[in-house]
Amino acid sequence: MIASMIASLGPWNWWILGFVLLAAELAAPGVFLIWIGLAALVMGTASLFLWEQAFWSWQIQLLLFAGLSVIITLIGRRFYGSDDAKTDQPLLNRRGESLVERTATLAEPIREGRGRIRLDDTWWPVSGPDLPAGMRVRVAHWSGSELIVEPVA
């Protein structure tokens, strides 16, 4: 029944699929279904011209659709999915990196390379040379969840 319905729709089945995928992209945006929907629309356009040809079987159409989907997705992601967006706050979600070059007072002494400081409202584990509590230190690097500090001269 479904096969006969698809056959009776002819090349328009690709157009229907394309518009359904584009509508699904609007309903659940993720910038992925749009590329597959565009591939279906391209297949619909090709099918308008090639539908009566003997070589234009459903197997060839599916293979071409799969290939077009991959190609259009890669091209689309290359131009649309660029992560080169400039921002006025480049360290917004990278808190540890934003603390580099800041100075603080040691809340606990650094013994055997480990201690703690308080920056803003957070206690941070630090590593560095052994230093007494109350000493001013500068955050030199950030490594995972630990700050590497050095004494302020």
PDB file of C-alpha atoms in Angstrom:
ATOM      1  CA  MET A   1       0.000   0.000   0.000  1.00  0.00           C
ATOM      2  CA  ILE A   2       2.771   2.466   0.958  1.00  0.00           C
ATOM      3  CA  ALA A   3       4.867   1.441  -2.057  1.00  0.00           C
ATOM      4  CA  SER A   4       1.950   2.065  -4.399  1.00  0.00           C
ATOM      5  CA  MET A   5       1.295   5.431  -2.748  1.00  0.00           C
ATOM      6  CA  ILE A   6       4.936   6.437  -3.174  1.00  0.00           C
ATOM      7  CA  ALA A   7       4.878   5.291  -6.782  1.00  0.00           C
ATOM      8  CA  SER A   8       1.694   7.234  -7.443  1.00  0.00           C
ATOM      9  CA  LEU A   9       3.230  10.418  -5.988  1.00  0.00           C
ATOM     10  CA  GLY A  10       6.111  10.145  -8.433  1.00  0.00           C
ATOM     11  CA  PRO A  11       8.869  12.692  -8.000  1.00  0.00           C
ATOM     12  CA  TRP A  12       6.793  14.651  -5.514  1.00  0.00           C
ATOM     13  CA  ASN A  13       7.615  12.200  -2.729  1.00  0.00           C
ATOM     14  CA  TRP A  14      11.062  13.823  -2.458  1.00  0.00           C
ATOM     15  CA  TRP A  15       9.502  17.267  -2.244  1.00  0.00           C
ATOM     16  CA  ILE A  16       7.140  16.100   0.493  1.00  0.00           C
ATOM     17  CA  LEU A  17      10.010  14.505   2.424  1.00  0.00           C
ATOM     18  CA  GLY A  18      12.096  17.671   2.009  1.00  0.00           C
ATOM     19  CA  PHE A  19       9.372  19.941   3.346  1.00  0.00           C
ATOM     20  CA  VAL A  20       8.609  17.554   6.219  1.00  0.00           C
ATOM     21  CA  LEU A  21      12.292  17.610   7.199  1.00  0.00           C
ATOM     22  CA  LEU A  22      12.434  21.399   6.943  1.00  0.00           C
ATOM     23  CA  ALA A  23       9.315  21.660   9.133  1.00  0.00           C
ATOM     24  CA  ALA A  24      10.890  19.250  11.612  1.00  0.00           C
ATOM     25  CA  GLU A  25      13.939  21.532  11.717  1.00  0.00           C
ATOM     26  CA  LEU A  26      11.657  24.425  12.637  1.00  0.00           C
ATOM     27  CA  ALA A  27       9.981  22.362  15.355  1.00  0.00           C
ATOM     28  CA  ALA A  28      13.230  21.029  16.838  1.00  0.00           C
ATOM     29  CA  PRO A  29      16.051  23.320  15.702  1.00  0.00           C
ATOM     30  CA  GLY A  30      19.459  21.757  15.693  1.00  0.00           C
ATOM     31  CA  VAL A  31      20.685  22.835  12.256  1.00  0.00           C
ATOM     32  CA  PHE A  32      20.953  19.280  11.036  1.00  0.00           C
ATOM     33  CA  LEU A  33      17.654  18.291   9.433  1.00  0.00           C
ATOM     34  CA  ILE A  34      17.808  21.371   7.231  1.00  0.00           C
ATOM     35  CA  TRP A  35      20.705  19.870   5.262  1.00  0.00           C
ATOM     36  CA  ILE A  36      18.957  16.533   4.783  1.00  0.00           C
ATOM     37  CA  GLY A  37      15.775  18.388   3.809  1.00  0.00           C
ATOM     38  CA  LEU A  38      17.704  20.359   1.202  1.00  0.00           C
ATOM     39  CA  ALA A  39      19.134  17.099  -0.153  1.00  0.00           C
ATOM     40  CA  ALA A  40      15.577  15.762  -0.485  1.00  0.00           C
ATOM     41  CA  LEU A  41      14.523  18.908  -2.364  1.00  0.00           C
ATOM     42  CA  VAL A  42      17.488  18.525  -4.724  1.00  0.00           C
ATOM     43  CA  MET A  43      16.458  14.896  -5.285  1.00  0.00           C
ATOM     44  CA  GLY A  44      12.901  16.095  -5.975  1.00  0.00           C
ATOM     45  CA  THR A  45      14.179  18.528  -8.592  1.00  0.00           C
ATOM     46  CA  ALA A  46      16.284  15.815 -10.223  1.00  0.00           C
ATOM     47  CA  SER A  47      13.341  13.408 -10.122  1.00  0.00           C
ATOM     48  CA  LEU A  48      11.134  15.881 -11.980  1.00  0.00           C
ATOM     49  CA  PHE A  49      13.462  15.556 -14.951  1.00  0.00           C
ATOM     50  CA  LEU A  50      14.552  11.910 -14.632  1.00  0.00           C
ATOM     51  CA  TRP A  51      11.444  10.126 -13.347  1.00  0.00           C
ATOM     52  CA  GLU A  52      10.647   8.357 -16.631  1.00  0.00           C
ATOM     53  CA  GLN A  53      14.225   7.196 -17.224  1.00  0.00           C
ATOM     54  CA  ALA A  54      14.884   3.468 -16.880  1.00  0.00           C
ATOM     55  CA  PHE A  55      17.985   3.899 -14.692  1.00  0.00           C
ATOM     56  CA  TRP A  56      16.133   6.116 -12.171  1.00  0.00           C
ATOM     57  CA  SER A  57      15.137   3.304  -9.817  1.00  0.00           C
ATOM     58  CA  TRP A  58      14.360   3.767  -6.146  1.00  0.00           C
ATOM     59  CA  GLN A  59      17.699   2.154  -5.261  1.00  0.00           C
ATOM     60  CA  ILE A  60      19.639   4.745  -7.281  1.00  0.00           C
ATOM     61  CA  GLN A  61      17.523   7.513  -5.791  1.00  0.00           C
ATOM     62  CA  LEU A  62      18.226   6.358  -2.227  1.00  0.00           C
ATOM     63  CA  LEU A  63      21.961   6.072  -2.890  1.00  0.00           C
ATOM     64  CA  LEU A  64      22.069   9.528  -4.416  1.00  0.00           C
ATOM     65  CA  PHE A  65      19.983  10.921  -1.562  1.00  0.00           C
ATOM     66  CA  ALA A  66      22.348   9.437   1.024  1.00  0.00           C
ATOM     67  CA  GLY A  67      25.383  10.827  -0.785  1.00  0.00           C
ATOM     68  CA  LEU A  68      23.781  14.230  -1.273  1.00  0.00           C
ATOM     69  CA  SER A  69      22.773  14.333   2.386  1.00  0.00           C
ATOM     70  CA  VAL A  70      26.368  13.786   3.479  1.00  0.00           C
ATOM     71  CA  ILE A  71      27.805  16.275   0.982  1.00  0.00           C
ATOM     72  CA  ILE A  72      25.265  19.024   1.707  1.00  0.00           C
ATOM     73  CA  THR A  73      25.628  18.470   5.465  1.00  0.00           C
ATOM     74  CA  LEU A  74      29.426  18.810   5.259  1.00  0.00           C
ATOM     75  CA  ILE A  75      29.183  21.928   3.104  1.00  0.00           C
ATOM     76  CA  GLY A  76      26.517  23.446   5.329  1.00  0.00           C
ATOM     77  CA  ARG A  77      28.429  22.740   8.536  1.00  0.00           C
ATOM     78  CA  ARG A  78      31.548  24.239   7.034  1.00  0.00           C
ATOM     79  CA  PHE A  79      29.860  27.565   6.343  1.00  0.00           C
ATOM     80  CA  TYR A  80      27.187  27.674   9.037  1.00  0.00           C
ATOM     81  CA  GLY A  81      28.777  25.717  11.875  1.00  0.00           C
ATOM     82  CA  SER A  82      31.808  27.970  12.234  1.00  0.00           C
ATOM     83  CA  ASP A  83      32.984  28.416  15.826  1.00  0.00           C
ATOM     84  CA  ASP A  84      34.964  31.545  15.009  1.00  0.00           C
ATOM     85  CA  ALA A  85      32.397  33.865  16.553  1.00  0.00           C
ATOM     86  CA  LYS A  86      34.015  36.896  18.139  1.00  0.00           C
ATOM     87  CA  THR A  87      32.741  37.912  21.546  1.00  0.00           C
ATOM     88  CA  ASP A  88      33.409  40.706  23.984  1.00  0.00           C
ATOM     89  CA  GLN A  89      33.744  38.128  26.815  1.00  0.00           C
ATOM     90  CA  PRO A  90      35.921  35.296  25.450  1.00  0.00           C
ATOM     91  CA  LEU A  91      36.482  33.748  28.905  1.00  0.00           C
ATOM     92  CA  LEU A  92      32.833  33.806  29.984  1.00  0.00           C
ATOM     93  CA  ASN A  93      32.420  30.044  30.473  1.00  0.00           C
ATOM     94  CA  ARG A  94      36.079  29.305  31.194  1.00  0.00           C
ATOM     95  CA  ARG A  95      36.334  30.434  34.778  1.00  0.00           C
ATOM     96  CA  GLY A  96      39.711  28.921  35.561  1.00  0.00           C
ATOM     97  CA  GLU A  97      41.320  30.615  32.581  1.00  0.00           C
ATOM     98  CA  SER A  98      39.757  33.927  33.579  1.00  0.00           C
ATOM     99  CA  LEU A  99      41.619  33.788  36.910  1.00  0.00           C
ATOM    100  CA  VAL A 100      45.092  33.700  35.342  1.00  0.00           C
ATOM    101  CA  GLU A 101      47.150  36.821  36.240  1.00  0.00           C
ATOM    102  CA  ARG A 102      44.941  37.648  39.243  1.00  0.00           C
ATOM    103  CA  THR A 103      46.460  38.031  42.685  1.00  0.00           C
ATOM    104  CA  ALA A 104      45.139  36.724  45.990  1.00  0.00           C
ATOM    105  CA  THR A 105      46.206  36.047  49.543  1.00  0.00           C
ATOM    106  CA  LEU A 106      46.880  32.460  50.610  1.00  0.00           C
ATOM    107  CA  ALA A 107      44.123  31.347  52.973  1.00  0.00           C
ATOM    108  CA  GLU A 108      46.049  28.192  53.848  1.00  0.00           C
ATOM    109  CA  PRO A 109      49.799  27.753  53.535  1.00  0.00           C
ATOM    110  CA  ILE A 110      51.160  25.811  50.609  1.00  0.00           C
ATOM    111  CA  ARG A 111      52.756  22.699  52.097  1.00  0.00           C
ATOM    112  CA  GLU A 112      54.227  19.968  49.953  1.00  0.00           C
ATOM    113  CA  GLY A 113      53.038  21.872  46.907  1.00  0.00           C
ATOM    114  CA  ARG A 114      49.343  22.164  47.919  1.00  0.00           C
ATOM    115  CA  GLY A 115      47.266  24.951  49.462  1.00  0.00           C
ATOM    116  CA  ARG A 116      44.089  27.021  49.031  1.00  0.00           C
ATOM    117  CA  ILE A 117      43.139  30.560  48.123  1.00  0.00           C
ATOM    118  CA  ARG A 118      39.843  32.368  47.990  1.00  0.00           C
ATOM    119  CA  LEU A 119      39.067  34.281  44.810  1.00  0.00           C
ATOM    120  CA  ASP A 120      35.721  36.051  44.636  1.00  0.00           C
ATOM    121  CA  ASP A 121      33.297  33.627  46.287  1.00  0.00           C
ATOM    122  CA  THR A 122      35.128  30.359  45.631  1.00  0.00           C
ATOM    123  CA  TRP A 123      37.853  28.411  47.393  1.00  0.00           C
ATOM    124  CA  TRP A 124      40.409  27.152  44.892  1.00  0.00           C
ATOM    125  CA  PRO A 125      43.019  24.446  45.385  1.00  0.00           C
ATOM    126  CA  VAL A 126      46.427  25.746  44.407  1.00  0.00           C
ATOM    127  CA  SER A 127      49.816  24.277  43.807  1.00  0.00           C
ATOM    128  CA  GLY A 128      53.173  25.949  43.844  1.00  0.00           C
ATOM    129  CA  PRO A 129      56.245  26.443  46.004  1.00  0.00           C
ATOM    130  CA  ASP A 130      55.803  26.123  49.773  1.00  0.00           C
ATOM    131  CA  LEU A 131      54.623  29.492  51.120  1.00  0.00           C
ATOM    132  CA  PRO A 132      53.118  30.669  54.436  1.00  0.00           C
ATOM    133  CA  ALA A 133      49.463  31.646  54.857  1.00  0.00           C
ATOM    134  CA  GLY A 134      48.771  35.338  54.226  1.00  0.00           C
ATOM    135  CA  MET A 135      51.356  35.575  51.433  1.00  0.00           C
ATOM    136  CA  ARG A 136      50.284  37.345  48.224  1.00  0.00           C
ATOM    137  CA  VAL A 137      50.385  35.072  45.188  1.00  0.00           C
ATOM    138  CA  ARG A 138      49.672  35.469  41.488  1.00  0.00           C
ATOM    139  CA  VAL A 139      47.821  32.837  39.468  1.00  0.00           C
ATOM    140  CA  ALA A 140      50.294  31.813  36.772  1.00  0.00           C
ATOM    141  CA  HIS A 141      48.421  28.936  35.116  1.00  0.00           C
ATOM    142  CA  TRP A 142      45.249  26.935  35.329  1.00  0.00           C
ATOM    143  CA  SER A 143      45.278  23.139  35.140  1.00  0.00           C
ATOM    144  CA  GLY A 144      41.935  21.358  35.325  1.00  0.00           C
ATOM    145  CA  SER A 145      40.418  22.445  38.625  1.00  0.00           C
ATOM    146  CA  GLU A 146      43.682  23.580  40.174  1.00  0.00           C
ATOM    147  CA  LEU A 147      45.426  26.923  39.979  1.00  0.00           C
ATOM    148  CA  ILE A 148      49.214  27.098  39.786  1.00  0.00           C
ATOM    149  CA  VAL A 149      50.472  30.094  41.740  1.00  0.00           C
ATOM    150  CA  GLU A 150      53.732  31.905  42.288  1.00  0.00           C
ATOM    151  CA  PRO A 151      54.690  34.499  44.921  1.00  0.00           C
ATOM    152  CA  VAL A 152      54.169  38.156  44.049  1.00  0.00           C
ATOM    153  CA  ALA A 153      57.500  39.972  44.023  1.00  0.00           C
TER     154      ALA A 153
END
